[in-house]
Tab-separated table of C-alpha atoms in Angstrom:
chain	number	residue	atom	x	y	z
A	1033	UNK	CA	9.420	-8.151	-17.441
A	1034	UNK	CA	11.233	-4.810	-17.506
A	1035	UNK	CA	9.753	-1.638	-16.082
A	1036	UNK	CA	9.434	-0.207	-19.605
A	1037	UNK	CA	7.386	-3.113	-20.916
A	1038	UNK	CA	5.306	-3.270	-17.743
A	1039	UNK	CA	4.403	0.404	-18.189
A	1040	UNK	CA	3.553	-0.161	-21.863
A	1041	UNK	CA	1.273	-3.083	-20.990
A	1042	UNK	CA	-0.425	-1.108	-18.252
A	1043	UNK	CA	-1.044	1.911	-20.482
A	1044	UNK	CA	-2.376	-0.264	-23.290
A	1045	UNK	CA	-4.941	-1.699	-20.894
A	1046	UNK	CA	-5.918	1.687	-19.477
A	1047	UNK	CA	-6.436	2.935	-23.013
A	1048	UNK	CA	-9.567	0.790	-23.405
A	1049	UNK	CA	-11.422	3.494	-21.481
A	1050	UNK	CA	-10.516	6.203	-23.971
A	1051	UNK	CA	-11.683	6.658	-27.528
A	1052	UNK	CA	-9.194	5.663	-30.196
A	1053	UNK	CA	-6.793	8.468	-31.014
A	1054	UNK	CA	-7.996	10.752	-28.222
A	1055	UNK	CA	-6.840	11.530	-24.712
A	1056	UNK	CA	-8.878	10.738	-21.627
A	1057	UNK	CA	-9.669	12.368	-18.303
A	1058	UNK	CA	-8.530	10.372	-15.284
A	1059	UNK	CA	-9.666	11.028	-11.715
A	1060	UNK	CA	-7.401	9.569	-9.032
A	1061	UNK	CA	-8.069	9.089	-5.313
A	1062	UNK	CA	-4.748	7.812	-3.932
A	1063	UNK	CA	-3.692	6.678	-0.465
A	1064	UNK	CA	-0.663	8.169	1.289
A	1065	UNK	CA	3.039	7.313	1.525
A	1066	UNK	CA	4.279	4.378	-0.610
A	1067	UNK	CA	0.852	4.007	-2.243
A	1068	UNK	CA	1.208	7.512	-3.664
A	1069	UNK	CA	4.791	6.856	-4.822
A	1070	UNK	CA	3.632	3.865	-6.864
A	1071	UNK	CA	0.570	5.651	-8.172
A	1072	UNK	CA	2.465	8.762	-9.239
A	1073	UNK	CA	4.637	6.692	-11.584
A	1074	UNK	CA	1.499	5.716	-13.498
A	1075	UNK	CA	0.143	9.264	-13.452
A	1076	UNK	CA	3.371	10.805	-14.766
A	1077	UNK	CA	3.327	8.394	-17.701
A	1078	UNK	CA	-0.332	9.134	-18.437
A	1079	UNK	CA	0.372	12.877	-18.438
A	1080	UNK	CA	3.317	12.425	-20.817
A	1081	UNK	CA	0.985	10.635	-23.211
A	1082	UNK	CA	-1.437	13.544	-23.221
A	1083	UNK	CA	-4.100	12.383	-20.753
A	1084	UNK	CA	-5.600	14.827	-18.267
A	1085	UNK	CA	-5.038	13.631	-14.692
A	1086	UNK	CA	-6.798	15.069	-11.631
A	1087	UNK	CA	-5.829	13.922	-8.134
A	1088	UNK	CA	-8.344	14.181	-5.290
A	1089	UNK	CA	-6.593	14.940	-1.994
A	1090	UNK	CA	-7.690	16.066	1.450
A	1091	UNK	CA	-6.437	19.174	3.229
A	1092	UNK	CA	-4.788	16.805	5.753
A	1093	UNK	CA	-2.714	15.022	3.114
A	1094	UNK	CA	0.872	14.278	4.186
A	1095	UNK	CA	2.931	13.397	1.099
A	1096	UNK	CA	0.657	14.487	-1.762
A	1097	UNK	CA	1.976	17.973	-2.439
A	1098	UNK	CA	0.322	19.906	-5.316
A	1099	UNK	CA	3.186	22.430	-5.351
A	1100	UNK	CA	5.699	19.765	-6.429
A	1101	UNK	CA	4.099	19.018	-9.788
A	1102	UNK	CA	2.526	21.218	-12.417
A	1103	UNK	CA	1.476	18.607	-14.962
A	1104	UNK	CA	-1.061	16.932	-12.657
A	1105	UNK	CA	-4.163	18.803	-11.538
A	1106	UNK	CA	-5.226	18.620	-7.879
A	1107	UNK	CA	-8.626	18.948	-6.271
A	1108	UNK	CA	-8.147	19.520	-2.538
A	1109	UNK	CA	-11.207	19.109	-0.316
A	1110	UNK	CA	-11.445	20.305	3.305
A	1111	UNK	CA	-11.547	17.929	6.262
A	1112	UNK	CA	-11.731	18.504	10.001
A	1113	UNK	CA	-8.666	16.285	10.432
A	1114	UNK	CA	-5.377	18.131	10.837
A	1115	UNK	CA	-2.169	17.002	9.166
A	1116	UNK	CA	-0.765	16.205	12.613
A	1117	UNK	CA	-3.732	13.940	13.459
A	1118	UNK	CA	-3.590	12.194	10.099
A	1119	UNK	CA	0.175	11.674	10.188
A	1120	UNK	CA	0.016	10.638	13.841
A	1121	UNK	CA	-2.394	7.808	13.089
A	1122	UNK	CA	-0.163	6.401	10.345
A	1123	UNK	CA	2.979	6.631	12.475
A	1124	UNK	CA	1.226	5.086	15.485
A	1125	UNK	CA	-0.045	2.170	13.399
A	1126	UNK	CA	3.379	1.678	11.830
A	1127	UNK	CA	5.041	1.539	15.247
A	1128	UNK	CA	2.514	-1.007	16.485
A	1129	UNK	CA	2.965	-3.123	13.380
A	1130	UNK	CA	6.753	-3.163	13.883
A	1131	UNK	CA	6.953	-3.561	17.661
A	1132	UNK	CA	3.671	-4.696	19.163
A	1133	UNK	CA	2.180	-7.406	16.941
A	1134	UNK	CA	2.670	-10.694	18.832
A	1135	UNK	CA	3.281	-13.891	16.898
A	1136	UNK	CA	3.061	-16.375	19.770
A	1137	UNK	CA	-0.634	-17.237	19.406
A	1138	UNK	CA	-3.212	-16.811	16.649
A	1139	UNK	CA	-5.699	-14.844	18.748
A	1140	UNK	CA	-3.171	-12.412	20.196
A	1141	UNK	CA	-1.883	-11.771	16.696
A	1142	UNK	CA	-5.176	-11.180	14.897
A	1143	UNK	CA	-6.800	-9.284	17.777
A	1144	UNK	CA	-4.135	-6.590	17.630
A	1145	UNK	CA	-4.294	-6.543	13.815
A	1146	UNK	CA	-8.042	-6.022	14.230
A	1147	UNK	CA	-7.521	-3.076	16.569
A	1148	UNK	CA	-5.063	-1.477	14.176
A	1149	UNK	CA	-7.364	-2.006	11.192
A	1150	UNK	CA	-10.297	-0.493	13.080
A	1151	UNK	CA	-8.278	2.601	13.987
A	1152	UNK	CA	-7.133	3.028	10.394
A	1153	UNK	CA	-10.619	2.446	8.979
A	1154	UNK	CA	-12.181	5.066	11.237
A	1155	UNK	CA	-9.868	7.699	9.760
A	1156	UNK	CA	-10.579	6.462	6.227
A	1157	UNK	CA	-14.345	6.610	6.770
A	1158	UNK	CA	-14.114	10.187	7.996
A	1159	UNK	CA	-12.081	11.299	4.974
A	1160	UNK	CA	-14.435	9.430	2.649
A	1161	UNK	CA	-17.486	11.062	4.240
A	1162	UNK	CA	-15.939	14.546	4.121
A	1163	UNK	CA	-15.446	14.185	0.364
A	1164	UNK	CA	-18.596	12.315	-0.646
A	1165	UNK	CA	-20.952	14.614	1.300
A	1166	UNK	CA	-19.285	17.736	-0.099
A	1167	UNK	CA	-22.006	18.654	-2.636
A	1168	UNK	CA	-19.964	21.409	-4.233
A	1169	UNK	CA	-17.053	19.030	-4.802
A	1170	UNK	CA	-19.223	16.202	-6.159
A	1171	UNK	CA	-21.038	18.570	-8.522
A	1172	UNK	CA	-17.729	19.868	-9.858
A	1173	UNK	CA	-16.458	16.325	-10.445
A	1174	UNK	CA	-19.699	15.279	-12.168
A	1175	UNK	CA	-19.529	18.266	-14.512
A	1176	UNK	CA	-15.923	17.355	-15.398
A	1177	UNK	CA	-17.131	14.021	-16.873
A	1178	UNK	CA	-14.132	11.823	-16.169
A	1179	UNK	CA	-13.494	8.716	-18.256
A	1180	UNK	CA	-12.152	6.538	-15.438
A	1181	UNK	CA	-11.521	6.600	-11.689
A	1182	UNK	CA	-8.184	5.183	-10.575
A	1183	UNK	CA	-8.292	4.004	-6.956
A	1184	UNK	CA	-5.041	3.921	-4.984
A	1185	UNK	CA	-4.824	1.363	-2.187
A	1186	UNK	CA	-7.825	0.294	-0.115
A	1187	UNK	CA	-8.198	3.438	1.923
A	1188	UNK	CA	-10.503	6.241	0.874
A	1189	UNK	CA	-13.132	4.144	-0.960
A	1190	UNK	CA	-12.805	5.429	-4.521
A	1191	UNK	CA	-15.312	2.748	-5.513
A	1192	UNK	CA	-17.977	4.940	-3.887
A	1193	UNK	CA	-16.703	7.906	-5.901
A	1194	UNK	CA	-16.933	5.903	-9.124
A	1195	UNK	CA	-20.473	4.880	-8.171
A	1196	UNK	CA	-21.509	8.510	-7.607
A	1197	UNK	CA	-19.921	9.667	-10.873
A	1198	UNK	CA	-21.080	6.544	-12.781
A	1199	UNK	CA	-17.551	6.094	-14.080
A	1200	UNK	CA	-15.472	2.947	-14.797
A	1201	UNK	CA	-13.173	1.949	-11.933
A	1202	UNK	CA	-9.590	0.659	-11.837
A	1203	UNK	CA	-8.247	-0.550	-8.462
A	1204	UNK	CA	-4.544	-0.490	-7.577
A	1205	UNK	CA	-3.359	-2.292	-4.457
A	1206	UNK	CA	-0.829	-4.778	-3.123
A	1207	UNK	CA	-3.242	-6.949	-1.170
A	1208	UNK	CA	-6.053	-6.661	1.363
A	1209	UNK	CA	-6.099	-8.371	4.795
A	1210	UNK	CA	-7.004	-12.001	4.244
A	1211	UNK	CA	-7.426	-11.272	0.499
A	1212	UNK	CA	-11.018	-10.351	1.349
A	1213	UNK	CA	-11.493	-7.696	-1.345
A	1214	UNK	CA	-9.813	-9.749	-4.044
A	1215	UNK	CA	-12.085	-12.692	-3.219
A	1216	UNK	CA	-15.463	-11.104	-2.549
A	1217	UNK	CA	-15.213	-8.194	-4.982
A	1218	UNK	CA	-12.664	-9.296	-7.559
A	1219	UNK	CA	-13.853	-12.899	-7.771
A	1220	UNK	CA	-10.420	-14.471	-7.310
A	1221	UNK	CA	-10.200	-17.982	-5.912
A	1222	UNK	CA	-7.918	-18.620	-2.934
A	1223	UNK	CA	-8.111	-22.339	-2.059
A	1224	UNK	CA	-6.891	-22.454	1.570
A	1225	UNK	CA	-5.492	-25.946	1.107
A	1226	UNK	CA	-2.472	-24.594	-0.769
A	1227	UNK	CA	-2.696	-20.780	-0.769
A	1228	UNK	CA	-1.567	-19.262	2.551
A	1229	UNK	CA	-3.492	-16.263	3.806
A	1230	UNK	CA	-1.452	-13.065	3.759
A	1231	UNK	CA	0.150	-12.383	7.187
A	1232	UNK	CA	-0.276	-16.033	8.228
A	1233	UNK	CA	3.458	-16.595	7.492
A	1234	UNK	CA	2.734	-20.030	6.005
A	1235	UNK	CA	4.198	-21.251	2.730
A	1236	UNK	CA	2.364	-23.118	-0.034
A	1237	UNK	CA	3.794	-26.365	1.387
A	1238	UNK	CA	1.742	-26.600	4.568
A	1239	UNK	CA	1.397	-29.491	6.953
A	1240	UNK	CA	-2.080	-30.696	7.842
A	1241	UNK	CA	-2.193	-28.594	11.015
A	1242	UNK	CA	-0.929	-25.527	9.145
A	1243	UNK	CA	-3.756	-25.996	6.642
A	1244	UNK	CA	-6.206	-26.121	9.519
A	1245	UNK	CA	-4.740	-22.901	10.932
A	1246	UNK	CA	-4.799	-21.337	7.467
A	1247	UNK	CA	-8.502	-22.163	7.194
A	1248	UNK	CA	-9.088	-20.528	10.572
A	1249	UNK	CA	-7.408	-17.392	9.242
A	1250	UNK	CA	-9.716	-17.443	6.209
A	1251	UNK	CA	-12.855	-17.832	8.311
A	1252	UNK	CA	-11.736	-15.213	10.805
A	1253	UNK	CA	-11.042	-12.507	8.218
A	1254	UNK	CA	-14.295	-13.240	6.374
A	1255	UNK	CA	-16.325	-13.127	9.588
A	1256	UNK	CA	-14.598	-10.025	10.932
A	1257	UNK	CA	-15.037	-8.036	7.716
A	1258	UNK	CA	-18.664	-9.056	7.301
A	1259	UNK	CA	-19.686	-8.558	10.927
A	1260	UNK	CA	-17.819	-5.370	11.790
A	1261	UNK	CA	-15.910	-3.529	9.091
A	1262	UNK	CA	-18.437	-3.988	6.272
A	1263	UNK	CA	-21.372	-3.075	8.499
A	1264	UNK	CA	-19.967	0.415	9.143
A	1265	UNK	CA	-19.032	0.987	5.505
A	1266	UNK	CA	-22.398	-0.263	4.239
A	1267	UNK	CA	-24.189	2.161	6.564
A	1268	UNK	CA	-22.070	5.025	5.208
A	1269	UNK	CA	-22.811	3.975	1.621
A	1270	UNK	CA	-26.548	3.943	2.418
A	1271	UNK	CA	-26.284	7.439	3.878
A	1272	UNK	CA	-24.435	8.807	0.848
A	1273	UNK	CA	-26.141	6.953	-2.031
A	1274	UNK	CA	-29.612	6.906	-0.494
A	1275	UNK	CA	-30.109	3.229	-1.340
A	1276	UNK	CA	-28.905	-0.024	0.213
A	1277	UNK	CA	-25.707	-1.455	-1.223
A	1278	UNK	CA	-22.478	-2.927	0.060
A	1279	UNK	CA	-18.807	-2.092	-0.273
A	1280	UNK	CA	-18.220	-5.465	-1.891
A	1281	UNK	CA	-20.888	-4.719	-4.522
A	1282	UNK	CA	-19.416	-1.361	-5.538
A	1283	UNK	CA	-15.873	-2.742	-5.668
A	1284	UNK	CA	-17.170	-5.664	-7.727
A	1285	UNK	CA	-17.793	-3.181	-10.555
A	1286	UNK	CA	-14.042	-2.544	-10.940
A	1287	UNK	CA	-13.021	-3.306	-14.523
A	1288	UNK	CA	-9.351	-3.846	-13.711
A	1289	UNK	CA	-7.194	-4.695	-10.689
A	1290	UNK	CA	-3.549	-3.635	-10.723
A	1291	UNK	CA	-1.610	-5.725	-8.183
A	1292	UNK	CA	1.543	-3.932	-7.073
A	1293	UNK	CA	3.871	-6.912	-6.845
A	1294	UNK	CA	5.500	-9.420	-9.172
A	1295	UNK	CA	3.580	-12.543	-10.119
A	1296	UNK	CA	6.686	-14.680	-9.548
A	1297	UNK	CA	6.876	-13.440	-5.945
A	1298	UNK	CA	3.406	-14.817	-5.271
A	1299	UNK	CA	2.345	-18.364	-4.525
A	1300	UNK	CA	0.739	-20.076	-7.557
A	1301	UNK	CA	-3.003	-19.502	-7.594
A	1302	UNK	CA	-5.913	-19.098	-10.040
A	1303	UNK	CA	-6.048	-15.674	-11.703
A	1304	UNK	CA	-8.539	-13.716	-13.783
A	1305	UNK	CA	-7.779	-11.772	-16.985
A	1306	UNK	CA	-8.585	-8.385	-15.401
A	1307	UNK	CA	-5.919	-8.857	-12.692
A	1308	UNK	CA	-2.463	-7.668	-13.729
A	1309	UNK	CA	0.773	-7.597	-11.737
A	1310	UNK	CA	2.529	-4.217	-11.982
A	1311	UNK	CA	5.264	-4.550	-9.369
A	1312	UNK	CA	8.351	-2.382	-9.605
A	1313	UNK	CA	6.740	0.634	-11.275
A	1314	UNK	CA	8.502	2.913	-8.788
A	1315	UNK	CA	11.936	1.442	-9.545
A	1316	UNK	CA	14.400	3.493	-11.596
A	1317	UNK	CA	17.876	2.817	-13.033
A	1318	UNK	CA	20.540	3.120	-10.351
A	1319	UNK	CA	22.697	6.247	-10.216
A	1320	UNK	CA	26.343	6.329	-9.069
A	1321	UNK	CA	26.758	6.384	-5.293
A	1322	UNK	CA	28.512	9.223	-3.440
A	1323	UNK	CA	32.259	8.505	-3.300
A	1324	UNK	CA	32.397	7.929	0.476
A	1325	UNK	CA	29.477	5.501	0.272
A	1326	UNK	CA	30.881	3.774	-2.803
A	1327	UNK	CA	34.236	3.246	-1.060
A	1328	UNK	CA	32.513	1.756	1.981
A	1329	UNK	CA	30.430	-0.572	-0.206
A	1330	UNK	CA	33.444	-1.737	-2.190
A	1331	UNK	CA	35.443	-2.366	1.005
A	1332	UNK	CA	33.024	-5.147	1.934
A	1333	UNK	CA	34.773	-7.606	-0.370
A	1334	UNK	CA	33.057	-10.914	-1.044
A	1335	UNK	CA	30.721	-10.612	1.933
A	1336	UNK	CA	28.630	-7.894	0.292
A	1337	UNK	CA	26.606	-5.250	2.099
A	1338	UNK	CA	23.333	-5.017	3.988
A	1339	UNK	CA	20.979	-2.043	3.537
A	1340	UNK	CA	18.904	-1.647	6.705
A	1341	UNK	CA	16.045	0.838	6.895
A	1342	UNK	CA	12.721	0.953	8.738
A	1343	UNK	CA	11.370	3.686	6.486
A	1344	UNK	CA	10.768	7.385	6.905
A	1345	UNK	CA	7.884	6.958	9.358
A	1346	UNK	CA	10.005	5.504	12.169
A	1347	UNK	CA	11.960	8.335	13.771
A	1348	UNK	CA	11.813	7.908	17.553
A	1349	UNK	CA	13.320	4.492	18.258
A	1350	UNK	CA	14.269	3.991	21.909
A	1351	UNK	CA	17.956	3.804	22.825
A	1352	UNK	CA	17.474	0.325	24.236
A	1353	UNK	CA	16.015	-1.025	21.009
A	1354	UNK	CA	18.628	0.780	18.905
A	1355	UNK	CA	21.378	-0.881	20.967
A	1356	UNK	CA	19.834	-4.316	20.459
A	1357	UNK	CA	19.699	-3.799	16.695
A	1358	UNK	CA	23.232	-2.335	16.558
A	1359	UNK	CA	24.593	-5.260	18.561
A	1360	UNK	CA	23.015	-7.766	16.170
A	1361	UNK	CA	24.281	-5.949	13.082
A	1362	UNK	CA	27.801	-5.800	14.540
A	1363	UNK	CA	27.986	-9.602	14.575
A	1364	UNK	CA	27.430	-10.225	10.854
A	1365	UNK	CA	30.317	-10.325	8.331
A	1366	UNK	CA	28.719	-7.890	5.875
A	1367	UNK	CA	29.191	-4.126	5.862
A	1368	UNK	CA	25.931	-2.447	6.948
A	1369	UNK	CA	24.410	0.831	5.779
A	1370	UNK	CA	21.755	1.761	8.344
A	1371	UNK	CA	19.233	4.536	7.838
A	1372	UNK	CA	19.077	5.928	11.358
A	1373	UNK	CA	18.421	9.411	12.722
A	1374	UNK	CA	19.131	9.358	16.435
A	1375	UNK	CA	21.793	8.988	19.096
A	1376	UNK	CA	24.610	6.685	18.018
A	1377	UNK	CA	24.091	3.309	19.781
A	1378	UNK	CA	26.679	2.231	22.354
A	1379	UNK	CA	26.865	-1.235	20.752
A	1380	UNK	CA	27.626	0.238	17.334
A	1381	UNK	CA	30.003	-2.050	15.360
A	1382	UNK	CA	32.896	-1.125	13.020
A	1383	UNK	CA	31.094	-2.781	10.095
A	1384	UNK	CA	28.158	-0.344	10.317
A	1385	UNK	CA	27.661	3.188	8.997
A	1386	UNK	CA	24.750	5.403	10.021
A	1387	UNK	CA	22.984	7.657	7.513
A	1388	UNK	CA	20.045	10.012	7.977
A	1389	UNK	CA	19.088	9.239	4.393
A	1390	UNK	CA	19.988	6.394	2.030
A	1391	UNK	CA	19.715	6.291	-1.780
A	1392	UNK	CA	18.085	2.871	-1.579
A	1393	UNK	CA	17.331	2.604	-5.279
A	1394	UNK	CA	20.989	3.259	-6.135
A	1395	UNK	CA	22.248	0.867	-3.460
A	1396	UNK	CA	19.907	-1.905	-4.541
A	1397	UNK	CA	21.070	-1.361	-8.108
A	1398	UNK	CA	24.653	-2.113	-7.037
A	1399	UNK	CA	24.440	-5.768	-8.062
A	1400	UNK	CA	28.103	-6.500	-7.400
A	1401	UNK	CA	27.800	-6.085	-3.637
A	1402	UNK	CA	24.219	-6.896	-2.576
C-alpha cells in the first residue's frame, strides 16, 4: 500500500471521532526522536484537512521545537528535568543498546534490558507526574474539550491524560517489550508456539527448544511488568486519579492502535479490527542526490552500495571501535556511504566515504544501486 493510500485510510479512521462535515480538536502527547518524526507526519496531514492539533511537550523536550511549525499549537509544561539530563538518558540508553546488550545467555540479555527499561521508565514517570499534577495545565486542557487524544509511543502515559480528560484514545507505537501492552491492553493474541517474542531473535519456524525459550521470554516479560514496572505506574495512577486502577486498564480503553510497521514485515498472527499497520508514514519521494554523491553511487557498478548509519544519537564512538567497523566495511565489494562524525579511522578502505550527514531517504530511493 502506498503512503498516499495509507494516509487516506488512517485519516478516514480518525474521522470517526469527529462529527460529519466538521473539524475536530486533537490533543497529542508524543515521545521524542523517531517517534515524533512519525507522529508529525500524521499531524501535518490533520492540520491540512482543517483539524486543530495541540501538542503537549515538556520544557526538557529535545526534538519537539514549537518554533519550527506555526500550523500546530503547542502546550509546553515545566519540568525539573533539564534538556541535558533528558537527552543524556536517551543517548546513554542508546549506547548501551548498541554496545552493551549481551546475547550469549538469556539472563544476561534480559537483565540488562530490564535495567535499561527501568532507567527509561523512571524518567517517563517523572515527566508524566509533572504534567498530570499540574492543575493549571489540566484545567486548561479540560476547558479546551478535545475530541481525541493521540498517544505517541509508550513513554509519557497519554492513556492517563485521556482518562483525566474523559476523551477517546488512539495509541501509536511500533511494539512494546514482549508485546505486553498489545496483549494485556489491546487484547491481541500472541501464541508463543509460533509467534516469536520481540527481541528474542527467533523466527516463526522454531525448534522445540526455541519454543521453550520463547515461552520463557513470554513468562519473564509478563512477570517483570506485573511485579515491578506496573506496580510503580499503578501507584502513580492512584495518586493522580484518587482511585485504584491499573495502567493496563486505562490503555485498554484505547479505541484504535496504530502500529508503525508494515503488516508484511511481521510474522503471521491473529489481529483485531482496531489494529492498523501504518508503517512508512515518514517516507517521502526521493530527491536527486548531490553530484559528488551520485557519482560515487554510480561508480559502484553491479555491486551496489551500502548506507551505514547508527543514527544522530551516536556521536562519540571510540577510535578502536571505529577502526573495527572501518576494517570490516573495507572488505566488502560494495561502495559504502558511512554517516560518521569523528576522526577518520586508520583502517579506512577505498570503497568507503565518510559523511557527517546522509540524505538517507534519497539514497534509499535510489533503487538502481541499493
